Coordinates of N, CA and C in Angstrom, one line a residue:
X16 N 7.6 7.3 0.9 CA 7.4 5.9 1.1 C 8.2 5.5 2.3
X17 N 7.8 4.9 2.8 CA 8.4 4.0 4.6 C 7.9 3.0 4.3
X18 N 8.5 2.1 5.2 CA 7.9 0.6 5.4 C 8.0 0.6 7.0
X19 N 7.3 -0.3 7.7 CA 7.3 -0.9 9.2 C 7.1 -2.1 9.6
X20 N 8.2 -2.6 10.1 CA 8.2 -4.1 10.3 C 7.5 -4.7 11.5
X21 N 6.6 -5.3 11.0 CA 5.5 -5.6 12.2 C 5.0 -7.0 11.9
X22 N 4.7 -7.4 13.0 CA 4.8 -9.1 12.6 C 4.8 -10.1 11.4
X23 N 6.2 -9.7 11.6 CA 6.8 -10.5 10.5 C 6.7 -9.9 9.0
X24 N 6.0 -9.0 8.8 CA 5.8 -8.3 7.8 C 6.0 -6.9 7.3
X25 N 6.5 -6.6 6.1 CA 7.2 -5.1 5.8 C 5.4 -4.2 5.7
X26 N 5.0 -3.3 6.2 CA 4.3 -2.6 6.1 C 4.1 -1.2 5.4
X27 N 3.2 -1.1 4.2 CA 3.8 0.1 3.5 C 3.4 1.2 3.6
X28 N 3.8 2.2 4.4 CA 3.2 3.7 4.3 C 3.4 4.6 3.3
X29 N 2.5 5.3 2.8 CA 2.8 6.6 1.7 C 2.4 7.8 2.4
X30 N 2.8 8.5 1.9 CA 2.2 10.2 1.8 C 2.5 10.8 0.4
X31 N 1.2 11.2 -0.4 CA 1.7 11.9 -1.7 C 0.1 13.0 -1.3
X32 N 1.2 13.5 -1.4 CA 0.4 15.6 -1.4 C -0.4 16.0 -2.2
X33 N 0.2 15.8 -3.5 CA -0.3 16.0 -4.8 C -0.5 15.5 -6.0
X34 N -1.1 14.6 -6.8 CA -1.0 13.5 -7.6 C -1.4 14.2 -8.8
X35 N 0.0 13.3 -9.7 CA -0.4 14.1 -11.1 C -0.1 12.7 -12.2
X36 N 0.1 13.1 -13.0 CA 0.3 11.5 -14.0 C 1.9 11.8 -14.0
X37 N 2.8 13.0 -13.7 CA 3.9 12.9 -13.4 C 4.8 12.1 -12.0
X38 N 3.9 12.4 -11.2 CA 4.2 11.8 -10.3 C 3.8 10.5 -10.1
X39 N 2.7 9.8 -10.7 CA 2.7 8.6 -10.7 C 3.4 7.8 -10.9
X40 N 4.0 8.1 -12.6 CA 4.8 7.7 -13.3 C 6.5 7.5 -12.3
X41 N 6.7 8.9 -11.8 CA 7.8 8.4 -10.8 C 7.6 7.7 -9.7
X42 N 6.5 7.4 -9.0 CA 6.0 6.8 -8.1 C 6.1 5.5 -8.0
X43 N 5.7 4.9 -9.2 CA 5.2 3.7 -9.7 C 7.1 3.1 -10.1
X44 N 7.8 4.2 -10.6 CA 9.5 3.8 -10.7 C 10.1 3.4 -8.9
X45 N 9.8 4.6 -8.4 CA 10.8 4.6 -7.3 C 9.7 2.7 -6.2
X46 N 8.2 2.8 -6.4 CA 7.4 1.9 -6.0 C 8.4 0.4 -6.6
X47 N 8.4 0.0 -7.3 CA 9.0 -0.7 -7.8 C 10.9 -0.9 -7.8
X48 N 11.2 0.2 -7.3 CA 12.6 0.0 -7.3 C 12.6 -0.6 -5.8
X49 N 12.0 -0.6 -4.6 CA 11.9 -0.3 -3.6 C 11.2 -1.5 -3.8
X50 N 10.3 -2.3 -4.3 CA 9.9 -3.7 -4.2 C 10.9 -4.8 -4.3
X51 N 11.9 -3.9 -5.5 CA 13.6 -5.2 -6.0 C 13.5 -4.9 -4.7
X52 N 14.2 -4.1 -4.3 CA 15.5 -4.4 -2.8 C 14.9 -5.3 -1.9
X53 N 13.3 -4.8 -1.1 CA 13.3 -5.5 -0.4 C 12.7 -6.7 -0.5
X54 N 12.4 -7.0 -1.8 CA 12.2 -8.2 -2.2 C 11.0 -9.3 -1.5
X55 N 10.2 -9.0 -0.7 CA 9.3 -9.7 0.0 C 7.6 -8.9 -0.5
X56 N 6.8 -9.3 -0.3 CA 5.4 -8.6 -0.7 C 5.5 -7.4 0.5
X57 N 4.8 -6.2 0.1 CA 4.5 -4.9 0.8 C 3.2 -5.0 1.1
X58 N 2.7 -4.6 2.5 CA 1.5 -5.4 3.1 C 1.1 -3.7 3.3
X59 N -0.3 -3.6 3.1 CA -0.7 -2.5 3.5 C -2.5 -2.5 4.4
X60 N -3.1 -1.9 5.1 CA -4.2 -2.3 6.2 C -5.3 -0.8 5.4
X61 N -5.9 -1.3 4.8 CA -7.0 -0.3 4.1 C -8.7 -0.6 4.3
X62 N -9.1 0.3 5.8 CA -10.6 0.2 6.6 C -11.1 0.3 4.9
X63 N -12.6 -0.7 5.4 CA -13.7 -0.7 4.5 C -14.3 0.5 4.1
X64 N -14.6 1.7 4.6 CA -15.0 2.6 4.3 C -14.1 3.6 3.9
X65 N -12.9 3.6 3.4 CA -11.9 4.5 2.9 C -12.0 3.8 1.2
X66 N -12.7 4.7 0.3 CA -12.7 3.9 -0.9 C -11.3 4.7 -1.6
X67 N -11.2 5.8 -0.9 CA -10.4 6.5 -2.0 C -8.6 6.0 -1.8
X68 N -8.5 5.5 -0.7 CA -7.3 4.7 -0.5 C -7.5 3.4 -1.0
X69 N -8.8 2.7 -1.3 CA -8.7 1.4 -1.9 C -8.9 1.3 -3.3
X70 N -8.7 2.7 -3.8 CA -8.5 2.9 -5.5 C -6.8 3.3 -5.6
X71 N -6.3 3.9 -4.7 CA -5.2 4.0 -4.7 C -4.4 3.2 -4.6
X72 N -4.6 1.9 -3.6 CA -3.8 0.7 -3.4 C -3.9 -0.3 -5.1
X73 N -5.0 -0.4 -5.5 CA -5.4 -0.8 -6.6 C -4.8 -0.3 -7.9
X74 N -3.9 0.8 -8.2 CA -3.8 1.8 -9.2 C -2.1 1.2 -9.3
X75 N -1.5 1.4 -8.2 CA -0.4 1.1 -7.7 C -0.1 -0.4 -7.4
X76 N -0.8 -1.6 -8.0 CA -0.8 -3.0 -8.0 C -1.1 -3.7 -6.8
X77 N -1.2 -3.1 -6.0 CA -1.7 -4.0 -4.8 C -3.2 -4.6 -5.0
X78 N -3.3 -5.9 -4.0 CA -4.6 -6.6 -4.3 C -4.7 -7.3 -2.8
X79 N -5.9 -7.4 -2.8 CA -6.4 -7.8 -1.3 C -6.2 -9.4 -1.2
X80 N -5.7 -9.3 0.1 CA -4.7 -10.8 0.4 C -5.8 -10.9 1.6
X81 N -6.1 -10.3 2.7 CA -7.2 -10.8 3.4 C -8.2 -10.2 4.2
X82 N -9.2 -10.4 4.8 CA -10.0 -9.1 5.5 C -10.1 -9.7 7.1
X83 N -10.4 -8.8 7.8 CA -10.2 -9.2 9.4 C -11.1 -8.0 9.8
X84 N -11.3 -8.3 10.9 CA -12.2 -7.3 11.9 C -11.1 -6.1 12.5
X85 N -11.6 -5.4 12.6 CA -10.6 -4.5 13.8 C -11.3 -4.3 15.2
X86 N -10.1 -3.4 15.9 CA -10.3 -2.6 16.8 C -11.1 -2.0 17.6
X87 N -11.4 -1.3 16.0 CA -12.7 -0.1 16.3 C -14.1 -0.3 15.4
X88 N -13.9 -1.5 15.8 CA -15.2 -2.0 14.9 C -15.8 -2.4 13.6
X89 N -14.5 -1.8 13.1 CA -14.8 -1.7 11.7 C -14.4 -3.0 10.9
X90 N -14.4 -2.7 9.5 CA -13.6 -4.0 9.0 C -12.6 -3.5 8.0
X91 N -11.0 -4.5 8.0 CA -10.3 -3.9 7.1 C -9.3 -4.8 6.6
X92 N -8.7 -4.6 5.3 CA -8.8 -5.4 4.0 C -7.1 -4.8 4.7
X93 N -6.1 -6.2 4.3 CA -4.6 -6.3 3.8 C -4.8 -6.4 2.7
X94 N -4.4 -5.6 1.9 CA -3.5 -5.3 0.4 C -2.0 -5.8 0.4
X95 N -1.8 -6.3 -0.5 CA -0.3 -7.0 -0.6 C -0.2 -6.8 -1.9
X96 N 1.3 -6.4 -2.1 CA 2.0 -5.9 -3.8 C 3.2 -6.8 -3.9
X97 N 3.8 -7.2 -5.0 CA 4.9 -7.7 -5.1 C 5.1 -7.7 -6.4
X98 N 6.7 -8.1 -6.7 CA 7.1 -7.9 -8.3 C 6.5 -8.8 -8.4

């Protein structure tokens, strides 16, 4: 997990390799220990056609705060988490 501060807001990156219900479970600890500290919502940018990252963001408590057009044409949903 990383975050990236970008206008005005903490941005949250993952990489998980391998998912198991073990690792969730620590995921969802260290996810949450890492929400206390930095204490503000975790904003994350999930394109419309990536379903398997918007089950992911969903599993892990995040919930869509707003949708916007992009770049490349596409369209894409902020997810935001917070204790």
């Amino acid at each position: 997990m990383y975050l990236e501060f970008f206008a005005g807001m903490h941005w949250f990156h993952t990489d998980v390799h391998k998912w198991s219900s073990e690792v969730k479970t620590k995921y969802l600890e260290d996810l949450n220990l890492l929400q206390y500290l930095v204490n503000i919502p975790l904003v994350a940018m999930v394109e419309e056609d990536n379903k398997k990252l918007a089950k992911f963001a969903e599993i892990i408590g995040m919930r869509v705060l707003d949708k916007m057009n992009l770049n490349n044409g596409k369209v894409g949903y902020v997810y935001a988490r917070s204790l």
